[in-house]
């Protein structure tokens, strides 16, 4: 083999190596661009998912509140059919509100009201206890209600 042929073979191999290095570098650059684009896309998707999750949570809260108040009012009407519907709704709204605020079971409050006043907000006992839960007047001042 001549020196010239050896030089051509080396040059040819060098060009092949250079071409491979450039191709690999180009692939890495394309890969980085795709990774960068993918990250931007994934961040946008995460933002949209967070917005949708917040909306679902808000909707779930609204539905649960409406369903719960309606369910409580229906329980009142089943337990005491003579209670006017609007009164049952007002009582149910108060039960829901305060049960949630003080972390109590709405059914417990409902049960106490049924036994104590039969869902009559103007009920007064022989001993002077008043209202749905038959609170004695001296407790009104003590409890600031």
Short mmCIF file of N, CA and C in Angstrom, two decimals:
data_model
loop_
_atom_site.label_atom_id
_atom_site.label_comp_id
_atom_site.label_asym_id
_atom_site.label_seq_id
_atom_site.Cartn_x
_atom_site.Cartn_y
_atom_site.Cartn_z
N UNK A 1 0.85 -1.15 0.00
CA UNK A 1 0.00 0.00 0.00
C UNK A 1 0.91 1.24 0.00
N UNK A 2 0.52 2.19 -0.81
CA UNK A 2 1.31 3.41 -0.92
C UNK A 2 0.98 4.37 0.21
N UNK A 3 1.87 5.24 0.48
CA UNK A 3 1.69 6.25 1.52
C UNK A 3 0.50 7.13 1.18
N UNK A 4 0.36 7.40 -0.11
CA UNK A 4 -0.74 8.25 -0.54
C UNK A 4 -2.07 7.55 -0.27
N UNK A 5 -2.16 6.26 -0.54
CA UNK A 5 -3.38 5.51 -0.29
C UNK A 5 -3.69 5.45 1.22
N UNK A 6 -2.63 5.31 1.99
CA UNK A 6 -2.81 5.29 3.45
C UNK A 6 -3.35 6.64 3.91
N UNK A 7 -2.82 7.72 3.33
CA UNK A 7 -3.30 9.07 3.67
C UNK A 7 -4.76 9.25 3.33
N UNK A 8 -5.17 8.74 2.16
CA UNK A 8 -6.58 8.84 1.75
C UNK A 8 -7.48 8.02 2.69
N UNK A 9 -7.04 6.85 3.05
CA UNK A 9 -7.82 5.99 3.96
C UNK A 9 -7.98 6.66 5.32
N UNK A 10 -6.89 7.27 5.82
CA UNK A 10 -6.96 7.96 7.10
C UNK A 10 -7.89 9.17 6.98
N UNK A 11 -7.76 9.93 5.90
CA UNK A 11 -8.61 11.10 5.69
C UNK A 11 -10.07 10.69 5.59
N UNK A 12 -10.31 9.60 4.86
CA UNK A 12 -11.68 9.11 4.71
C UNK A 12 -12.25 8.72 6.07
N UNK A 13 -11.45 8.01 6.85
CA UNK A 13 -11.91 7.61 8.20
C UNK A 13 -12.10 8.84 9.08
N UNK A 14 -11.25 9.82 8.95
CA UNK A 14 -11.38 11.05 9.75
C UNK A 14 -12.68 11.76 9.42
N UNK A 15 -13.00 11.82 8.11
CA UNK A 15 -14.26 12.44 7.72
C UNK A 15 -15.46 11.66 8.26
N UNK A 16 -15.33 10.38 8.25
CA UNK A 16 -16.41 9.54 8.80
C UNK A 16 -16.57 9.82 10.29
N UNK A 17 -15.46 9.88 11.00
CA UNK A 17 -15.48 10.17 12.44
C UNK A 17 -16.08 11.57 12.68
N UNK A 18 -15.61 12.54 11.89
CA UNK A 18 -16.13 13.91 12.03
C UNK A 18 -17.63 13.93 11.75
N UNK A 19 -18.04 13.24 10.69
CA UNK A 19 -19.46 13.18 10.35
C UNK A 19 -20.26 12.54 11.48
N UNK A 20 -19.74 11.47 12.05
CA UNK A 20 -20.42 10.82 13.18
C UNK A 20 -20.49 11.73 14.40
N UNK A 21 -19.40 12.42 14.69
CA UNK A 21 -19.38 13.34 15.83
C UNK A 21 -20.41 14.45 15.62
N UNK A 22 -20.44 14.99 14.41
CA UNK A 22 -21.41 16.04 14.10
C UNK A 22 -22.84 15.52 14.17
N UNK A 23 -23.05 14.31 13.66
CA UNK A 23 -24.38 13.72 13.69
C UNK A 23 -24.83 13.48 15.12
N UNK A 24 -23.94 12.94 15.93
CA UNK A 24 -24.27 12.69 17.34
C UNK A 24 -24.54 14.02 18.06
N UNK A 25 -23.65 15.00 17.78
CA UNK A 25 -23.86 16.32 18.38
C UNK A 25 -25.18 16.92 17.96
N UNK A 26 -25.51 16.77 16.68
CA UNK A 26 -26.79 17.28 16.17
C UNK A 26 -27.96 16.58 16.82
N UNK A 27 -27.85 15.27 16.98
CA UNK A 27 -28.92 14.51 17.65
C UNK A 27 -29.08 14.95 19.10
N UNK A 28 -27.92 15.19 19.75
CA UNK A 28 -27.99 15.66 21.14
C UNK A 28 -28.65 17.02 21.20
N UNK A 29 -28.33 17.92 20.25
CA UNK A 29 -28.93 19.24 20.21
C UNK A 29 -30.43 19.15 19.98
N UNK A 30 -30.80 18.31 19.02
CA UNK A 30 -32.23 18.09 18.76
C UNK A 30 -32.89 17.50 19.99
N UNK A 31 -32.21 16.57 20.62
CA UNK A 31 -32.75 15.96 21.85
C UNK A 31 -32.94 16.99 22.94
N UNK A 32 -31.96 17.90 23.08
CA UNK A 32 -32.09 18.96 24.09
C UNK A 32 -33.24 19.89 23.77
N UNK A 33 -33.39 20.22 22.49
CA UNK A 33 -34.50 21.09 22.09
C UNK A 33 -35.83 20.41 22.37
N UNK A 34 -35.90 19.12 22.02
CA UNK A 34 -37.13 18.38 22.29
C UNK A 34 -37.40 18.29 23.78
N UNK A 35 -36.34 18.07 24.57
CA UNK A 35 -36.50 18.01 26.02
C UNK A 35 -36.99 19.35 26.55
N UNK A 36 -36.42 20.43 26.05
CA UNK A 36 -36.83 21.77 26.48
C UNK A 36 -38.28 22.03 26.09
N UNK A 37 -38.63 21.69 24.86
CA UNK A 37 -40.01 21.86 24.41
C UNK A 37 -40.95 20.98 25.23
N UNK A 38 -40.51 19.77 25.53
CA UNK A 38 -41.31 18.85 26.33
C UNK A 38 -41.55 19.42 27.72
N UNK A 39 -40.51 20.00 28.33
CA UNK A 39 -40.65 20.61 29.66
C UNK A 39 -41.66 21.75 29.64
N UNK A 40 -41.55 22.61 28.63
CA UNK A 40 -42.50 23.73 28.50
C UNK A 40 -43.92 23.20 28.36
N UNK A 41 -44.06 22.19 27.52
CA UNK A 41 -45.37 21.58 27.30
C UNK A 41 -45.90 20.94 28.59
N UNK A 42 -45.04 20.22 29.30
CA UNK A 42 -45.45 19.57 30.55
C UNK A 42 -45.84 20.61 31.61
N UNK A 43 -45.11 21.72 31.67
CA UNK A 43 -45.46 22.79 32.63
C UNK A 43 -46.82 23.38 32.30
N UNK A 44 -47.08 23.61 31.01
CA UNK A 44 -48.39 24.13 30.60
C UNK A 44 -49.50 23.16 30.97
N UNK A 45 -49.25 21.87 30.76
CA UNK A 45 -50.24 20.86 31.11
C UNK A 45 -50.47 20.85 32.62
N UNK A 46 -49.39 20.93 33.41
CA UNK A 46 -49.53 20.95 34.88
C UNK A 46 -50.38 22.14 35.34
N UNK A 47 -50.16 23.31 34.71
CA UNK A 47 -50.96 24.49 35.06
C UNK A 47 -52.43 24.27 34.76
N UNK A 48 -52.71 23.70 33.58
CA UNK A 48 -54.10 23.43 33.21
C UNK A 48 -54.72 22.41 34.15
N UNK A 49 -53.97 21.38 34.49
CA UNK A 49 -54.47 20.36 35.42
C UNK A 49 -54.78 20.98 36.78
N UNK A 50 -53.90 21.87 37.26
CA UNK A 50 -54.13 22.52 38.55
C UNK A 50 -55.40 23.36 38.51
N UNK A 51 -55.62 24.08 37.43
CA UNK A 51 -56.83 24.90 37.29
C UNK A 51 -58.07 24.02 37.28
N UNK A 52 -58.02 22.94 36.52
CA UNK A 52 -59.17 22.03 36.45
C UNK A 52 -59.43 21.38 37.81
N UNK A 53 -58.36 20.97 38.50
CA UNK A 53 -58.54 20.36 39.82
C UNK A 53 -59.16 21.35 40.80
N UNK A 54 -58.76 22.61 40.75
CA UNK A 54 -59.34 23.63 41.63
C UNK A 54 -60.82 23.83 41.31
N UNK A 55 -61.15 23.85 40.03
CA UNK A 55 -62.56 24.00 39.63
C UNK A 55 -63.39 22.80 40.08
N UNK A 56 -62.83 21.61 39.95
CA UNK A 56 -63.54 20.40 40.38
C UNK A 56 -63.76 20.43 41.89
N UNK A 57 -62.74 20.83 42.63
CA UNK A 57 -62.85 20.91 44.08
C UNK A 57 -63.93 21.91 44.49
N UNK A 58 -63.94 23.07 43.83
CA UNK A 58 -64.95 24.09 44.13
C UNK A 58 -66.35 23.58 43.81
N UNK A 59 -66.48 22.93 42.66
CA UNK A 59 -67.77 22.38 42.26
C UNK A 59 -68.22 21.30 43.23
N UNK A 60 -67.29 20.44 43.64
CA UNK A 60 -67.61 19.37 44.60
C UNK A 60 -68.10 19.96 45.92
N UNK A 61 -67.44 21.03 46.38
CA UNK A 61 -67.84 21.69 47.62
C UNK A 61 -69.25 22.25 47.50
N UNK A 62 -69.52 22.92 46.38
CA UNK A 62 -70.86 23.49 46.17
C UNK A 62 -71.93 22.41 46.12
N UNK A 63 -71.64 21.33 45.39
CA UNK A 63 -72.61 20.24 45.27
C UNK A 63 -72.85 19.60 46.62
N UNK A 64 -71.76 19.32 47.37
CA UNK A 64 -71.91 18.69 48.68
C UNK A 64 -72.73 19.57 49.62
N UNK A 65 -72.50 20.87 49.59
CA UNK A 65 -73.24 21.77 50.46
C UNK A 65 -74.71 21.72 50.12
N UNK A 66 -75.05 21.87 48.84
CA UNK A 66 -76.45 21.86 48.42
C UNK A 66 -77.10 20.52 48.72
N UNK A 67 -76.40 19.44 48.40
CA UNK A 67 -76.96 18.11 48.64
C UNK A 67 -77.14 17.88 50.13
N UNK A 68 -76.15 18.27 50.92
CA UNK A 68 -76.22 18.04 52.36
C UNK A 68 -77.36 18.84 52.98
N UNK A 69 -77.49 20.11 52.63
CA UNK A 69 -78.59 20.90 53.18
C UNK A 69 -79.93 20.33 52.76
N UNK A 70 -80.03 19.93 51.50
CA UNK A 70 -81.29 19.35 51.01
C UNK A 70 -81.59 18.04 51.73
N UNK A 71 -80.56 17.22 51.94
CA UNK A 71 -80.74 15.96 52.64
C UNK A 71 -81.20 16.19 54.09
N UNK A 72 -80.58 17.16 54.75
CA UNK A 72 -80.98 17.46 56.13
C UNK A 72 -82.43 17.93 56.17
N UNK A 73 -82.81 18.81 55.23
CA UNK A 73 -84.20 19.29 55.22
C UNK A 73 -85.17 18.15 54.94
N UNK A 74 -84.78 17.22 54.08
CA UNK A 74 -85.64 16.07 53.82
C UNK A 74 -85.77 15.18 55.05
N UNK A 75 -84.68 15.03 55.80
CA UNK A 75 -84.75 14.25 57.05
C UNK A 75 -85.71 14.91 58.03
N UNK A 76 -85.65 16.24 58.11
CA UNK A 76 -86.57 16.96 59.00
C UNK A 76 -88.01 16.69 58.60
N UNK A 77 -88.27 16.77 57.29
CA UNK A 77 -89.64 16.56 56.81
C UNK A 77 -90.10 15.12 56.99
N UNK A 78 -89.19 14.18 56.93
CA UNK A 78 -89.56 12.78 57.18
C UNK A 78 -89.84 12.56 58.66
N UNK A 79 -88.99 13.15 59.52
CA UNK A 79 -89.16 12.99 60.97
C UNK A 79 -90.37 13.76 61.50
N UNK A 80 -90.67 14.87 60.87
CA UNK A 80 -91.78 15.72 61.33
C UNK A 80 -92.47 16.35 60.12
N UNK A 81 -93.37 15.60 59.48
CA UNK A 81 -94.01 16.06 58.23
C UNK A 81 -94.76 17.39 58.34
N UNK A 82 -95.18 17.79 59.53
CA UNK A 82 -95.94 19.04 59.68
C UNK A 82 -95.08 20.30 59.60
N UNK A 83 -93.77 20.14 59.64
CA UNK A 83 -92.88 21.30 59.57
C UNK A 83 -92.98 21.89 58.16
N UNK A 84 -93.25 23.21 58.06
CA UNK A 84 -93.30 23.83 56.73
C UNK A 84 -91.95 23.69 56.01
N UNK A 85 -92.01 23.54 54.69
CA UNK A 85 -90.81 23.31 53.90
C UNK A 85 -89.77 24.42 54.10
N UNK A 86 -90.21 25.67 54.07
CA UNK A 86 -89.24 26.77 54.21
C UNK A 86 -88.58 26.76 55.60
N UNK A 87 -89.33 26.34 56.62
CA UNK A 87 -88.75 26.22 57.97
C UNK A 87 -87.72 25.10 57.99
N UNK A 88 -88.05 23.98 57.37
CA UNK A 88 -87.11 22.85 57.29
C UNK A 88 -85.83 23.28 56.59
N UNK A 89 -85.95 24.07 55.52
CA UNK A 89 -84.76 24.54 54.78
C UNK A 89 -83.93 25.48 55.65
N UNK A 90 -84.57 26.37 56.39
CA UNK A 90 -83.82 27.30 57.25
C UNK A 90 -83.09 26.54 58.36
N UNK A 91 -83.78 25.58 58.97
CA UNK A 91 -83.16 24.78 60.02
C UNK A 91 -82.00 23.97 59.44
N UNK A 92 -82.21 23.36 58.27
CA UNK A 92 -81.17 22.56 57.62
C UNK A 92 -79.95 23.42 57.31
N UNK A 93 -80.18 24.62 56.86
CA UNK A 93 -79.07 25.53 56.54
C UNK A 93 -78.26 25.85 57.80
N UNK A 94 -78.96 26.12 58.90
CA UNK A 94 -78.28 26.42 60.17
C UNK A 94 -77.52 25.18 60.68
N UNK A 95 -78.16 24.02 60.60
CA UNK A 95 -77.50 22.79 61.05
C UNK A 95 -76.22 22.57 60.26
N UNK A 96 -76.32 22.69 58.95
CA UNK A 96 -75.15 22.48 58.09
C UNK A 96 -74.04 23.47 58.44
N UNK A 97 -74.40 24.73 58.54
CA UNK A 97 -73.42 25.79 58.80
C UNK A 97 -72.68 25.56 60.13
N UNK A 98 -73.43 25.34 61.19
CA UNK A 98 -72.80 25.22 62.50
C UNK A 98 -72.15 23.86 62.73
N UNK A 99 -72.68 22.82 62.13
CA UNK A 99 -72.04 21.50 62.24
C UNK A 99 -70.67 21.56 61.57
N UNK A 100 -70.60 22.23 60.45
CA UNK A 100 -69.32 22.36 59.75
C UNK A 100 -68.37 23.25 60.54
N UNK A 101 -68.86 24.37 61.04
CA UNK A 101 -68.01 25.31 61.79
C UNK A 101 -67.42 24.67 63.04
N UNK A 102 -68.24 23.92 63.77
CA UNK A 102 -67.78 23.34 65.04
C UNK A 102 -67.41 21.86 64.92
N UNK A 103 -67.34 21.38 63.67
CA UNK A 103 -66.93 20.00 63.38
C UNK A 103 -67.75 18.98 64.17
N UNK A 104 -69.04 19.09 64.04
CA UNK A 104 -69.98 18.17 64.70
C UNK A 104 -70.80 17.44 63.65
N UNK A 105 -71.35 16.32 64.04
CA UNK A 105 -72.18 15.51 63.15
C UNK A 105 -73.55 16.17 63.00
N UNK A 106 -73.94 16.52 61.76
CA UNK A 106 -75.25 17.14 61.55
C UNK A 106 -76.41 16.27 62.04
N UNK A 107 -76.24 14.95 61.94
CA UNK A 107 -77.31 14.05 62.40
C UNK A 107 -77.48 14.11 63.92
N UNK A 108 -76.40 14.35 64.65
CA UNK A 108 -76.50 14.50 66.10
C UNK A 108 -77.31 15.75 66.44
N UNK A 109 -77.00 16.84 65.77
CA UNK A 109 -77.74 18.09 66.00
C UNK A 109 -79.20 17.90 65.61
N UNK A 110 -79.42 17.25 64.49
CA UNK A 110 -80.79 16.97 64.03
C UNK A 110 -81.55 16.15 65.07
N UNK A 111 -80.90 15.15 65.63
CA UNK A 111 -81.54 14.29 66.64
C UNK A 111 -81.89 15.06 67.90
N UNK A 112 -80.99 15.92 68.35
CA UNK A 112 -81.26 16.73 69.54
C UNK A 112 -82.45 17.64 69.29
N UNK A 113 -82.48 18.28 68.13
CA UNK A 113 -83.59 19.18 67.80
C UNK A 113 -84.92 18.43 67.73
N UNK A 114 -84.87 17.23 67.19
CA UNK A 114 -86.11 16.44 67.09
C UNK A 114 -86.66 16.12 68.48
N UNK A 115 -85.80 15.68 69.37
CA UNK A 115 -86.24 15.30 70.71
C UNK A 115 -86.63 16.52 71.53
N UNK A 116 -85.81 17.56 71.48
CA UNK A 116 -86.01 18.73 72.35
C UNK A 116 -87.17 19.62 71.93
N UNK A 117 -87.36 19.84 70.60
CA UNK A 117 -88.36 20.82 70.18
C UNK A 117 -89.29 20.34 69.07
N UNK A 118 -89.09 19.15 68.58
CA UNK A 118 -89.85 18.64 67.43
C UNK A 118 -89.75 19.62 66.25
N UNK A 119 -88.59 20.26 66.13
CA UNK A 119 -88.28 21.21 65.06
C UNK A 119 -89.15 22.47 65.09
N UNK A 120 -89.59 22.84 66.28
CA UNK A 120 -90.36 24.08 66.43
C UNK A 120 -89.42 25.15 67.00
N UNK A 121 -89.04 26.14 66.19
CA UNK A 121 -88.11 27.17 66.65
C UNK A 121 -88.65 28.01 67.80
N UNK A 122 -89.99 28.03 67.98
CA UNK A 122 -90.59 28.84 69.06
C UNK A 122 -90.96 28.01 70.28
N UNK A 123 -90.48 26.78 70.32
CA UNK A 123 -90.83 25.90 71.45
C UNK A 123 -90.26 26.45 72.76
N UNK A 124 -91.10 26.37 73.82
CA UNK A 124 -90.69 26.77 75.16
C UNK A 124 -91.16 25.66 76.11
N UNK A 125 -90.24 25.15 76.93
CA UNK A 125 -90.59 24.06 77.84
C UNK A 125 -91.24 24.62 79.11
N UNK A 126 -91.77 23.71 79.94
CA UNK A 126 -92.36 24.10 81.23
C UNK A 126 -91.32 24.75 82.13
N UNK A 127 -90.04 24.35 81.94
CA UNK A 127 -88.97 24.88 82.77
C UNK A 127 -88.38 26.18 82.21
N UNK A 128 -88.83 26.56 81.01
CA UNK A 128 -88.36 27.81 80.42
C UNK A 128 -87.29 27.66 79.35
N UNK A 129 -86.92 26.42 79.03
CA UNK A 129 -85.94 26.22 77.96
C UNK A 129 -86.57 26.64 76.62
N UNK A 130 -85.75 27.22 75.73
CA UNK A 130 -86.32 27.81 74.53
C UNK A 130 -85.61 27.34 73.25
N UNK A 131 -86.37 27.39 72.16
CA UNK A 131 -85.81 27.18 70.83
C UNK A 131 -85.66 25.73 70.42
N UNK A 132 -85.00 25.55 69.30
CA UNK A 132 -84.86 24.22 68.70
C UNK A 132 -84.11 23.24 69.59
N UNK A 133 -83.13 23.73 70.34
CA UNK A 133 -82.34 22.83 71.17
C UNK A 133 -82.64 23.02 72.66
N UNK A 134 -83.68 23.79 72.94
CA UNK A 134 -84.17 23.99 74.31
C UNK A 134 -83.07 24.45 75.25
N UNK A 135 -82.55 25.62 74.95
CA UNK A 135 -81.51 26.24 75.76
C UNK A 135 -82.18 27.04 76.87
N UNK A 136 -81.68 26.89 78.09
CA UNK A 136 -82.22 27.66 79.22
C UNK A 136 -81.77 29.12 79.09
N UNK A 137 -82.62 30.07 79.47
CA UNK A 137 -82.31 31.49 79.29
C UNK A 137 -80.99 31.93 79.92
N UNK A 138 -80.62 31.39 81.08
CA UNK A 138 -79.37 31.82 81.72
C UNK A 138 -78.15 31.46 80.87
N UNK A 139 -78.26 30.42 80.05
CA UNK A 139 -77.15 30.03 79.18
C UNK A 139 -77.00 30.97 77.98
N UNK A 140 -78.07 31.65 77.63
CA UNK A 140 -78.01 32.57 76.51
C UNK A 140 -76.99 33.67 76.80
N UNK A 141 -77.03 34.21 78.01
CA UNK A 141 -76.06 35.26 78.39
C UNK A 141 -74.66 34.67 78.56
N UNK A 142 -74.58 33.51 79.21
CA UNK A 142 -73.27 32.89 79.46
C UNK A 142 -72.58 32.53 78.14
N UNK A 143 -73.35 31.97 77.22
CA UNK A 143 -72.78 31.54 75.94
C UNK A 143 -72.75 32.66 74.89
N UNK A 144 -73.33 33.81 75.26
CA UNK A 144 -73.38 34.95 74.36
C UNK A 144 -74.04 34.58 73.02
N UNK A 145 -75.23 34.01 73.15
CA UNK A 145 -75.99 33.65 71.94
C UNK A 145 -77.32 34.39 71.93
#
